[in-house]
Short mmCIF file of C-alpha atoms and ligand atoms in Angstrom, two decimals:
data_model
loop_
_atom_site.label_atom_id
_atom_site.label_comp_id
_atom_site.label_asym_id
_atom_site.label_seq_id
_atom_site.Cartn_x
_atom_site.Cartn_y
_atom_site.Cartn_z
CA MET A 30 0.00 0.00 0.00
CA THR A 31 1.57 3.27 -1.19
CA GLU A 32 0.81 6.34 0.90
CA ARG A 33 1.08 9.80 -0.61
CA ASN A 34 0.39 13.39 0.37
CA ILE A 35 -0.84 15.57 -2.47
CA THR A 36 -2.25 19.05 -2.81
CA VAL A 37 -5.57 19.75 -4.52
CA PRO A 38 -6.17 20.96 -7.13
CA PHE A 39 -3.49 18.72 -8.61
CA SER A 40 -1.80 18.65 -12.01
CA LYS A 41 -2.53 16.31 -14.88
CA GLU A 42 0.83 14.66 -14.18
CA THR A 43 -0.16 13.97 -10.59
CA ALA A 44 -3.51 12.58 -11.73
CA SER A 45 -1.82 10.17 -14.11
CA SER A 46 0.75 9.12 -11.52
CA LEU A 47 -1.89 7.93 -9.05
CA ARG A 48 -2.51 4.19 -9.03
CA SER A 49 -5.56 2.21 -8.02
CA GLY A 50 -4.99 1.14 -4.39
CA ASP A 51 -2.88 4.18 -3.40
CA TYR A 52 -3.74 5.69 -0.04
CA VAL A 53 -3.70 9.46 -0.44
CA TYR A 54 -4.00 12.42 1.92
CA LEU A 55 -5.41 15.48 0.16
CA THR A 56 -4.67 19.03 1.26
CA GLY A 57 -6.11 22.08 -0.47
CA THR A 58 -9.39 23.06 -2.09
CA ILE A 59 -12.19 20.76 -3.19
CA PHE A 60 -15.79 21.36 -4.24
CA VAL A 61 -18.87 19.60 -2.93
CA ALA A 62 -21.82 18.59 -5.12
CA ARG A 63 -24.32 15.73 -4.94
CA ASP A 64 -27.50 14.69 -6.73
CA ALA A 65 -29.52 17.89 -7.01
CA ALA A 66 -26.49 20.10 -7.73
CA HIS A 67 -25.33 17.70 -10.45
CA LYS A 68 -28.76 17.74 -12.03
CA ARG A 69 -28.73 21.55 -12.09
CA MET A 70 -25.18 21.76 -13.46
CA TYR A 71 -26.08 19.26 -16.15
CA GLU A 72 -29.17 21.25 -17.11
CA ALA A 73 -27.08 24.43 -17.22
CA LEU A 74 -24.70 22.76 -19.68
CA GLN A 75 -27.58 21.54 -21.83
CA ASN A 76 -28.88 25.10 -22.00
CA HIS A 77 -25.41 26.48 -22.82
CA GLN A 78 -25.24 28.35 -19.55
CA PRO A 79 -22.08 28.72 -17.44
CA LEU A 80 -21.46 26.43 -14.47
CA PRO A 81 -21.37 28.03 -11.02
CA PHE A 82 -17.64 27.23 -10.83
CA ASP A 83 -14.97 26.25 -13.33
CA VAL A 84 -14.54 22.49 -12.96
CA ASN A 85 -11.37 22.45 -15.04
CA GLY A 86 -8.57 20.87 -12.98
CA GLN A 87 -10.76 20.58 -9.89
CA THR A 88 -11.95 17.78 -7.63
CA ILE A 89 -15.60 17.23 -6.67
CA TYR A 90 -16.59 15.51 -3.45
CA TYR A 91 -19.99 13.76 -3.50
CA MET A 92 -21.30 14.70 -0.10
CA GLY A 93 -24.21 16.25 1.77
CA PRO A 94 -23.15 17.31 5.27
CA SER A 95 -25.16 17.43 8.45
CA PRO A 96 -25.58 20.97 9.85
CA ALA A 97 -22.56 22.55 11.55
CA ARG A 98 -22.64 23.31 15.24
CA GLU A 99 -21.63 26.81 16.30
CA GLY A 100 -17.94 27.45 15.82
CA ARG A 101 -17.45 24.54 13.44
CA PRO A 102 -16.98 24.81 9.67
CA ILE A 103 -19.19 21.81 8.91
CA GLY A 104 -21.06 18.89 10.47
CA SER A 105 -20.60 15.20 9.71
CA ALA A 106 -19.17 15.00 6.21
CA GLY A 107 -18.62 11.54 4.73
CA PRO A 108 -19.03 10.43 1.11
CA THR A 109 -22.28 9.52 -0.58
CA THR A 110 -22.81 6.84 -3.25
CA ALA A 111 -21.10 8.03 -6.43
CA GLY A 112 -23.16 5.90 -8.81
CA ARG A 113 -26.11 8.28 -8.61
CA MET A 114 -23.94 10.94 -10.28
CA ASP A 115 -22.85 8.65 -13.14
CA ARG A 116 -25.35 10.02 -15.62
CA TYR A 117 -23.92 13.53 -15.26
CA THR A 118 -20.24 12.72 -14.76
CA PRO A 119 -18.85 12.28 -18.31
CA SER A 120 -19.84 15.81 -19.35
CA LEU A 121 -17.99 17.23 -16.33
CA LEU A 122 -14.94 15.09 -17.05
CA ASP A 123 -14.97 16.38 -20.62
CA LEU A 124 -14.77 19.89 -19.18
CA GLY A 125 -11.54 18.97 -17.39
CA LEU A 126 -12.68 17.70 -13.99
CA TYR A 127 -9.68 15.74 -12.62
CA GLY A 128 -10.84 14.22 -9.40
CA MET A 129 -13.98 12.76 -7.83
CA ILE A 130 -14.40 11.57 -4.25
CA GLY A 131 -17.29 9.31 -3.29
CA LYS A 132 -18.04 5.72 -2.44
CA GLY A 133 -19.27 2.78 -4.45
CA LYS A 134 -19.18 1.48 -7.99
CA ARG A 135 -19.13 3.55 -11.22
CA THR A 136 -20.48 2.59 -14.64
CA GLU A 137 -18.31 1.45 -17.52
CA GLU A 138 -19.18 4.71 -19.27
CA VAL A 139 -17.75 6.76 -16.41
CA LYS A 140 -14.70 4.52 -16.29
CA ALA A 141 -14.08 5.05 -20.01
CA SER A 142 -14.47 8.80 -19.55
CA ILE A 143 -11.97 8.74 -16.67
CA VAL A 144 -9.41 7.05 -18.91
CA LYS A 145 -10.13 9.34 -21.86
CA ASN A 146 -9.66 12.46 -19.72
CA GLY A 147 -6.86 11.23 -17.48
CA ALA A 148 -8.91 11.70 -14.30
CA VAL A 149 -9.13 9.76 -11.04
CA TYR A 150 -11.91 8.44 -8.80
CA PHE A 151 -11.16 8.28 -5.07
CA ALA A 152 -13.17 6.60 -2.34
CA ALA A 153 -13.42 8.12 1.10
CA VAL A 154 -14.50 5.76 3.86
CA GLY A 155 -18.28 5.58 3.97
CA GLY A 156 -19.71 6.15 7.41
CA ALA A 157 -16.69 8.06 8.74
CA GLY A 158 -18.39 11.45 8.60
CA ALA A 159 -17.25 12.64 12.03
CA LEU A 160 -13.61 11.80 11.34
CA LEU A 161 -13.67 13.36 7.87
CA SER A 162 -15.35 16.45 9.28
CA LYS A 163 -12.22 17.07 11.34
CA CYS A 164 -10.12 17.25 8.13
CA ILE A 165 -12.29 20.08 6.79
CA LYS A 166 -10.97 23.45 7.93
CA LYS A 167 -13.25 25.81 6.03
CA SER A 168 -16.54 25.53 4.19
CA GLU A 169 -18.27 28.10 2.04
CA THR A 170 -21.52 27.81 0.08
CA ILE A 171 -20.75 29.03 -3.42
CA ALA A 172 -23.89 28.11 -5.36
CA TYR A 173 -27.47 26.82 -5.13
CA PRO A 174 -27.98 27.70 -1.43
CA ASP A 175 -31.67 26.87 -1.85
CA LEU A 176 -30.68 23.20 -2.12
CA GLY A 177 -29.80 23.10 1.60
CA ALA A 178 -27.67 20.02 2.32
CA GLU A 179 -27.27 19.64 -1.46
CA ALA A 180 -25.82 23.10 -2.18
CA ILE A 181 -22.41 23.48 -3.83
CA LEU A 182 -19.66 24.10 -1.28
CA LYS A 183 -16.01 25.02 -1.51
CA LEU A 184 -13.94 23.28 1.16
CA GLU A 185 -10.45 23.72 2.50
CA VAL A 186 -9.21 20.28 3.52
CA GLU A 187 -6.13 19.10 5.36
CA ASN A 188 -4.81 15.55 5.15
CA PHE A 189 -8.17 14.32 3.94
CA PRO A 190 -7.79 10.52 3.61
CA VAL A 191 -8.91 8.83 0.38
CA ILE A 192 -8.09 5.70 -1.58
CA VAL A 193 -7.61 5.64 -5.35
CA VAL A 194 -10.26 3.29 -6.74
CA ILE A 195 -10.22 4.03 -10.49
CA ASP A 196 -7.00 5.43 -11.93
CA SER A 197 -6.34 7.13 -15.26
CA GLU A 198 -5.42 3.80 -16.83
CA GLY A 199 -8.79 2.32 -15.95
CA ASN A 200 -7.62 0.04 -13.13
CA ASP A 201 -10.54 -0.40 -10.74
CA LEU A 202 -9.93 -1.58 -7.19
CA TYR A 203 -13.60 -2.45 -6.59
CA ALA A 204 -13.72 -4.50 -9.78
CA ASP A 205 -10.55 -6.32 -8.72
CA VAL A 206 -12.12 -7.14 -5.36
CA MET A 207 -15.39 -8.24 -6.97
CA ALA A 208 -13.56 -10.34 -9.58
CA SER A 209 -11.80 -12.22 -6.82
CA LEU A 210 -15.07 -12.96 -4.98
CA SER A 211 -15.29 -16.65 -4.32
CA MET B 27 -57.59 -0.18 34.88
CA ALA B 28 -55.87 1.28 31.90
CA ARG B 29 -52.55 3.01 32.45
CA ILE B 30 -52.64 6.51 31.04
CA ILE B 31 -49.64 7.67 29.03
CA HIS B 32 -49.52 11.18 27.66
CA THR B 33 -48.32 11.22 24.07
CA GLU B 34 -46.14 14.23 24.85
CA THR B 35 -43.85 11.91 26.80
CA ILE B 36 -43.52 9.92 23.58
CA THR B 37 -42.48 13.10 21.75
CA ALA B 38 -39.81 13.83 24.34
CA ALA B 39 -38.48 10.27 24.22
CA VAL B 40 -38.37 10.12 20.42
CA LYS B 41 -36.53 13.42 20.26
CA GLU B 42 -33.78 12.22 22.59
CA MET B 43 -33.57 8.83 20.93
CA CYS B 44 -33.07 10.33 17.44
CA ILE B 45 -30.12 12.34 18.73
CA GLU B 46 -28.67 9.49 20.78
CA ALA B 47 -28.89 7.00 17.91
CA ASN B 48 -26.97 9.31 15.60
CA LEU B 49 -24.14 10.03 18.01
CA PHE B 50 -23.59 6.67 19.74
CA LEU B 51 -23.73 3.15 18.39
CA SER B 52 -25.32 0.61 20.71
CA PRO B 53 -22.84 -1.40 22.86
CA ASP B 54 -23.39 -4.58 20.81
CA MET B 55 -22.57 -2.76 17.56
CA THR B 56 -19.51 -1.09 19.11
CA LYS B 57 -18.27 -4.47 20.28
CA ALA B 58 -18.88 -6.05 16.88
CA MET B 59 -16.85 -3.27 15.24
CA GLN B 60 -13.99 -3.81 17.70
CA GLN B 61 -14.00 -7.51 16.99
CA ALA B 62 -14.01 -6.93 13.24
CA THR B 63 -11.00 -4.61 13.61
CA GLU B 64 -9.11 -7.28 15.53
CA ASN B 65 -10.01 -10.01 13.07
CA GLU B 66 -9.43 -8.20 9.77
CA SER B 67 -6.46 -9.62 7.91
CA SER B 68 -6.11 -7.12 5.06
CA THR B 69 -3.82 -4.16 5.85
CA LEU B 70 -6.05 -1.65 4.07
CA GLY B 71 -9.14 -3.23 5.62
CA LYS B 72 -7.68 -2.89 9.10
CA LYS B 73 -6.71 0.70 8.44
CA ILE B 74 -10.29 1.49 7.42
CA LEU B 75 -11.74 -0.22 10.48
CA LEU B 76 -9.37 1.72 12.72
CA GLN B 77 -10.60 4.91 11.06
CA LEU B 78 -14.15 3.84 11.81
CA GLN B 79 -13.23 3.24 15.46
CA GLU B 80 -11.75 6.70 15.64
CA ASN B 81 -14.85 8.05 13.90
CA LEU B 82 -17.07 6.61 16.62
CA GLU B 83 -14.93 8.20 19.30
CA ILE B 84 -15.02 11.63 17.67
CA ALA B 85 -18.78 11.36 17.10
CA GLY B 86 -19.54 10.74 20.77
CA LYS B 87 -17.02 13.17 22.16
CA GLU B 88 -17.61 16.08 19.84
CA GLN B 89 -21.28 15.48 19.09
CA ILE B 90 -20.77 15.13 15.36
CA PRO B 91 -23.13 12.51 13.88
CA ILE B 92 -21.39 9.18 13.19
CA CYS B 93 -22.49 9.52 9.58
CA GLN B 94 -23.76 12.60 7.75
CA ASP B 95 -26.68 10.55 6.44
CA THR B 96 -28.62 10.63 9.67
CA GLY B 97 -31.27 8.63 7.94
CA MET B 98 -35.00 8.46 7.63
CA ALA B 99 -36.38 7.78 11.12
CA VAL B 100 -37.93 4.32 11.39
CA VAL B 101 -39.91 3.99 14.62
CA PHE B 102 -41.27 0.76 16.06
CA LEU B 103 -43.95 1.15 18.72
CA GLU B 104 -45.07 -1.80 20.80
CA ILE B 105 -48.06 -0.60 22.75
CA GLY B 106 -49.43 -2.59 25.65
CA GLN B 107 -53.15 -3.08 25.24
CA GLU B 108 -53.77 -1.85 28.76
CA VAL B 109 -52.36 1.55 27.85
CA SER B 110 -54.66 4.46 27.25
CA LEU B 111 -53.13 7.29 25.24
CA ASN B 112 -53.87 10.92 26.07
CA GLY B 113 -52.90 14.08 24.21
CA PRO B 114 -51.96 14.71 20.58
CA LEU B 115 -52.47 11.90 18.05
CA LEU B 116 -49.84 9.19 18.42
CA GLU B 117 -48.45 9.66 14.93
CA ASP B 118 -48.22 13.42 15.34
CA ALA B 119 -46.48 12.96 18.68
CA VAL B 120 -43.84 10.69 17.11
CA ASN B 121 -43.30 13.05 14.19
CA GLU B 122 -42.98 15.99 16.54
CA GLY B 123 -40.23 14.09 18.37
CA VAL B 124 -38.43 13.46 15.08
CA ARG B 125 -38.81 17.11 14.10
CA GLN B 126 -37.35 18.33 17.40
CA GLY B 127 -34.58 15.75 17.45
CA TYR B 128 -33.40 16.41 13.92
CA THR B 129 -33.64 20.19 14.22
CA GLU B 130 -32.18 20.66 17.68
CA GLY B 131 -29.67 17.83 17.35
CA TYR B 132 -27.98 19.21 14.20
CA LEU B 133 -28.98 16.13 12.23
CA ARG B 134 -29.36 16.17 8.47
CA LYS B 135 -32.82 16.57 7.00
CA SER B 136 -32.98 13.95 4.29
CA VAL B 137 -36.70 13.47 3.69
CA VAL B 138 -38.60 14.71 0.64
CA SER B 139 -42.38 15.14 0.82
CA ASP B 140 -43.18 13.43 -2.46
CA PRO B 141 -41.04 10.73 -4.06
CA LEU B 142 -41.39 12.30 -7.52
CA LEU B 143 -41.67 16.02 -6.81
CA ARG B 144 -38.87 15.71 -4.25
CA GLU B 145 -39.21 18.76 -2.07
CA ASN B 146 -37.33 18.54 1.22
CA THR B 147 -39.62 18.70 4.26
CA LYS B 148 -36.76 20.46 6.12
CA ASP B 149 -37.39 18.69 9.44
CA ASN B 150 -36.86 15.05 8.45
CA THR B 151 -40.53 14.18 8.96
CA PRO B 152 -42.48 12.10 8.46
CA ALA B 153 -41.02 9.08 10.18
CA VAL B 154 -41.86 5.55 9.04
CA ILE B 155 -43.89 4.25 11.97
CA HIS B 156 -44.73 0.60 12.68
CA THR B 157 -47.18 0.10 15.51
CA SER B 158 -48.16 -3.17 17.13
CA ILE B 159 -50.41 -3.89 20.07
CA VAL B 160 -48.91 -6.24 22.65
CA ALA B 161 -49.73 -7.49 26.13
CA GLY B 162 -49.12 -5.29 29.18
CA ASP B 163 -49.33 -1.65 30.17
CA LYS B 164 -46.10 -0.27 28.74
CA ILE B 165 -44.92 1.24 25.49
CA LYS B 166 -41.67 0.07 23.94
CA ILE B 167 -40.20 2.51 21.44
CA THR B 168 -37.36 1.66 19.09
CA VAL B 169 -35.92 4.45 16.95
CA ALA B 170 -33.78 3.20 14.06
CA PRO B 171 -32.59 5.95 11.69
CA LYS B 172 -31.88 4.28 8.33
CA GLY B 173 -29.30 5.51 5.84
CA PHE B 174 -30.10 5.04 2.19
CA GLY B 175 -26.71 4.04 0.82
CA SER B 176 -27.48 0.63 2.25
CA GLU B 177 -31.29 0.85 2.04
CA ASN B 178 -30.95 1.20 -1.74
CA MET B 179 -29.13 -2.15 -1.91
CA SER B 180 -31.94 -4.06 -0.18
CA ARG B 181 -33.97 -6.63 -2.10
CA ILE B 182 -37.12 -8.74 -2.08
CA PHE B 183 -37.24 -12.16 -3.73
CA MET B 184 -40.55 -13.99 -4.23
CA LEU B 185 -39.08 -17.50 -4.30
CA LYS B 186 -40.92 -20.72 -4.99
CA PRO B 187 -41.35 -23.29 -2.21
CA ALA B 188 -39.22 -25.67 -4.28
CA ASP B 189 -36.31 -23.21 -4.06
CA GLY B 190 -36.11 -24.13 -0.38
CA ILE B 191 -33.27 -23.24 1.93
CA ASP B 192 -30.71 -23.26 -0.88
CA GLY B 193 -32.75 -20.68 -2.74
CA VAL B 194 -32.86 -18.54 0.38
CA LYS B 195 -29.09 -18.74 0.84
CA GLN B 196 -28.48 -17.86 -2.80
CA ALA B 197 -30.82 -14.87 -2.63
CA VAL B 198 -29.23 -13.45 0.51
CA LEU B 199 -25.68 -13.87 -0.77
CA GLN B 200 -26.64 -12.38 -4.13
CA ALA B 201 -27.99 -9.28 -2.40
CA ILE B 202 -24.82 -8.96 -0.31
CA LYS B 203 -22.61 -9.36 -3.38
CA ASP B 204 -24.58 -6.83 -5.41
CA ALA B 205 -24.42 -4.35 -2.54
CA GLY B 206 -20.60 -4.67 -2.57
CA PRO B 207 -18.95 -1.37 -1.68
CA ASN B 208 -22.13 0.72 -1.98
CA ALA B 209 -23.66 -0.29 1.35
CA CYS B 210 -20.63 0.82 3.43
CA PRO B 211 -19.41 -2.59 4.59
CA PRO B 212 -18.92 -4.21 7.02
CA ILE B 213 -22.68 -4.56 6.85
CA VAL B 214 -25.43 -5.89 9.07
CA VAL B 215 -27.99 -8.02 7.24
CA GLY B 216 -31.62 -8.32 8.26
CA VAL B 217 -33.51 -11.14 6.56
CA GLY B 218 -37.24 -11.82 6.61
CA ILE B 219 -38.55 -15.15 5.38
CA GLY B 220 -42.22 -15.96 4.97
CA GLY B 221 -45.44 -14.01 5.41
CA THR B 222 -46.53 -11.95 2.43
CA PHE B 223 -44.69 -9.46 0.21
CA GLU B 224 -44.86 -6.62 2.77
CA LYS B 225 -44.64 -8.80 5.86
CA CYS B 226 -41.25 -10.25 4.95
CA ALA B 227 -39.88 -6.75 4.32
CA LEU B 228 -41.00 -5.67 7.76
CA LEU B 229 -39.47 -8.79 9.32
CA ALA B 230 -36.17 -7.97 7.62
CA LYS B 231 -36.25 -4.38 8.85
CA HIS B 232 -37.05 -5.43 12.39
CA ALA B 233 -34.32 -8.08 12.35
CA LEU B 234 -31.78 -5.24 12.01
CA THR B 235 -32.69 -4.08 15.51
CA ARG B 236 -31.82 -7.43 17.08
CA GLU B 237 -28.81 -7.39 19.38
CA ILE B 238 -25.69 -8.48 17.48
CA GLY B 239 -24.59 -11.95 18.51
CA VAL B 240 -27.99 -13.08 19.76
CA PRO B 241 -29.12 -15.97 17.57
CA SER B 242 -32.67 -16.78 16.47
CA PRO B 243 -34.49 -18.92 19.07
CA LEU B 244 -35.30 -21.41 16.30
CA PRO B 245 -32.40 -23.89 15.95
CA HIS B 246 -32.70 -24.32 12.16
CA ILE B 247 -32.80 -20.54 11.67
CA ALA B 248 -29.90 -19.97 14.06
CA ALA B 249 -27.89 -22.46 12.00
CA LEU B 250 -28.87 -20.64 8.81
CA GLU B 251 -27.77 -17.29 10.29
CA LYS B 252 -24.41 -18.73 11.24
CA GLU B 253 -23.85 -20.24 7.81
CA LEU B 254 -24.90 -17.08 5.98
CA LEU B 255 -22.56 -14.92 8.08
CA ALA B 256 -19.65 -17.24 7.38
CA SER B 257 -20.41 -17.30 3.64
CA ALA B 258 -20.79 -13.52 3.54
CA ASN B 259 -17.38 -13.09 5.12
CA GLN B 260 -15.83 -15.50 2.65
CA LEU B 261 -16.90 -13.22 -0.19
CA GLY B 262 -13.90 -10.98 0.43
CA ILE B 263 -15.75 -7.66 0.00
CA GLY B 264 -14.09 -6.29 3.13
CA PRO B 265 -14.29 -2.91 4.88
CA GLY B 266 -15.27 -0.16 2.47
CA GLY B 267 -15.61 -2.81 -0.27
CA LEU B 268 -11.85 -2.64 -0.77
CA GLY B 269 -11.17 -6.27 0.07
CA GLY B 270 -10.81 -8.15 3.33
CA THR B 271 -12.23 -10.75 5.64
CA GLN B 272 -14.73 -8.58 7.51
CA SER B 273 -17.64 -7.98 5.14
CA ALA B 274 -20.59 -8.56 7.47
CA LEU B 275 -20.95 -8.19 11.23
CA SER B 276 -24.16 -10.13 11.59
CA VAL B 277 -26.98 -11.86 9.73
CA ALA B 278 -30.28 -11.88 11.64
CA VAL B 279 -33.16 -13.88 10.19
CA ASP B 280 -36.78 -13.59 11.31
CA THR B 281 -39.53 -15.82 9.98
CA TYR B 282 -43.34 -15.92 9.78
CA PRO B 283 -45.85 -18.50 8.53
CA THR B 284 -46.52 -18.18 4.81
CA HIS B 285 -48.81 -19.45 2.03
CA ILE B 286 -48.53 -22.97 0.57
CA ALA B 287 -47.56 -21.45 -2.78
CA GLY B 288 -44.87 -19.03 -1.66
CA LEU B 289 -41.47 -18.39 -0.10
CA PRO B 290 -40.96 -14.63 0.19
CA VAL B 291 -37.47 -13.51 1.21
CA ALA B 292 -36.53 -9.93 2.02
CA VAL B 293 -32.95 -8.81 2.54
CA ASN B 294 -32.58 -5.48 4.28
CA ILE B 295 -28.98 -4.35 4.15
CA CYS B 296 -27.62 -1.96 6.75
CA CYS B 297 -24.19 -0.37 6.90
CA HIS B 298 -21.86 -0.52 9.90
CA VAL B 299 -23.73 2.55 11.17
CA ASN B 300 -26.62 0.31 12.24
CA ARG B 301 -28.42 2.67 14.60
CA HIS B 302 -31.13 1.69 17.01
CA VAL B 303 -32.15 2.85 20.45
CA THR B 304 -34.91 1.27 22.52
CA ARG B 305 -36.77 2.67 25.51
CA GLU B 306 -39.72 1.56 27.53
CA LEU B 307 -42.27 4.00 28.92
S1 LIG C 26 -24.85 3.58 4.01
FE1 LIG C 26 -24.70 4.01 6.21
S2 LIG C 26 -22.57 4.50 6.60
FE2 LIG C 26 -22.90 4.62 4.41
S3 LIG C 26 -23.34 6.77 4.04
FE3 LIG C 26 -25.32 5.75 4.31
S4 LIG C 26 -25.81 5.88 6.48
FE4 LIG C 26 -23.66 6.41 6.25
#
């Protein structure tokens, strides 16, 4: 198991150097969007409207936090199931999105788009929302505030632990595990 | 004489139980997670389980929900038939408790009012309430907030009687395999066998509230639970679905009489954040 510390946003070179199975600590800026925000961004693209933030080179975390207590940047903040975003993902990858953080399987179409665009899909540990919350130092709502827990956020993270599941060559850790199922 | 219980005491209890369930796992679940951490043989799997241990500690100490998906509130009410209820309607009293718990406890509001129009109700109501009338003069309340990462991986199989116990085993293992990483393993599996279409689903849901490690009182079902747990852990799904020996913490099977022509099987999958709190009033 290779462990690495990288800063986000990261370069194309960094993206292509990550390998399925790597354990990575992310420090820097990431964006948060889940179901409803993806639907809206997708509709914006269909209508030739600008996205609320430039996804080029960025990383999106699929997450919907619990409310923050006073004095805290955010509440519990673990990953949600990535597969529900699959329908919208390839268009964002085509716009230069480099990283995605979630949990669970992706479709073959998303996998192909990851390879085509040299991107990477990370898993954060599902059900570790309190622990992950502690790695988030700042949170700011930057779009769709009316969506509540589904609004788009910009986060500052420090040593945020993730595991590379699908790398830019199309290696897929989940698929490897499933293929070895007895 | 009937014992009078004011439904406002139910509201107060439900409120506290929603908050408690989302900050602290029950002792049996905590123990099962510790055991899984000790037993896991994959390095990555162990690392993930250690993270989950740390997560539980932070959640309790700092009052941050164990998981951000604080669930849809499932509430089981066992009402003694010698109880007489006073005050607001029972259902309203329960929902008021959920509303207060989720709002005041900084829990996420994850419920939409209509499954197609999808507008958030902003207070996590309504709860899903299952009421049964039992002997006695007490009320037993179980609050079990259910996350949907794992709920979405649950299945119902309307098997044929000829499929028998092998068919049941295949169905359960298929559901566990298909859930894979999506249900946040290590998982807890609730299985309902028998009854009708809806009855077996309810059995499966209720089985998730059984104390981990307590087998079914029926010897043939206890044996089935043991075998299914062993088979599930041989699958190799592992913590986080990233490979390992600890894929499931428990398989609890509940049964009910059924029709001569049927063998319904429901598999309700729950993640390692299997939350349930019980109180008696
Ligand atoms: S499946 Fe469970 S642990 Fe995973 S995100 Fe949902 S509630 Fe949390």
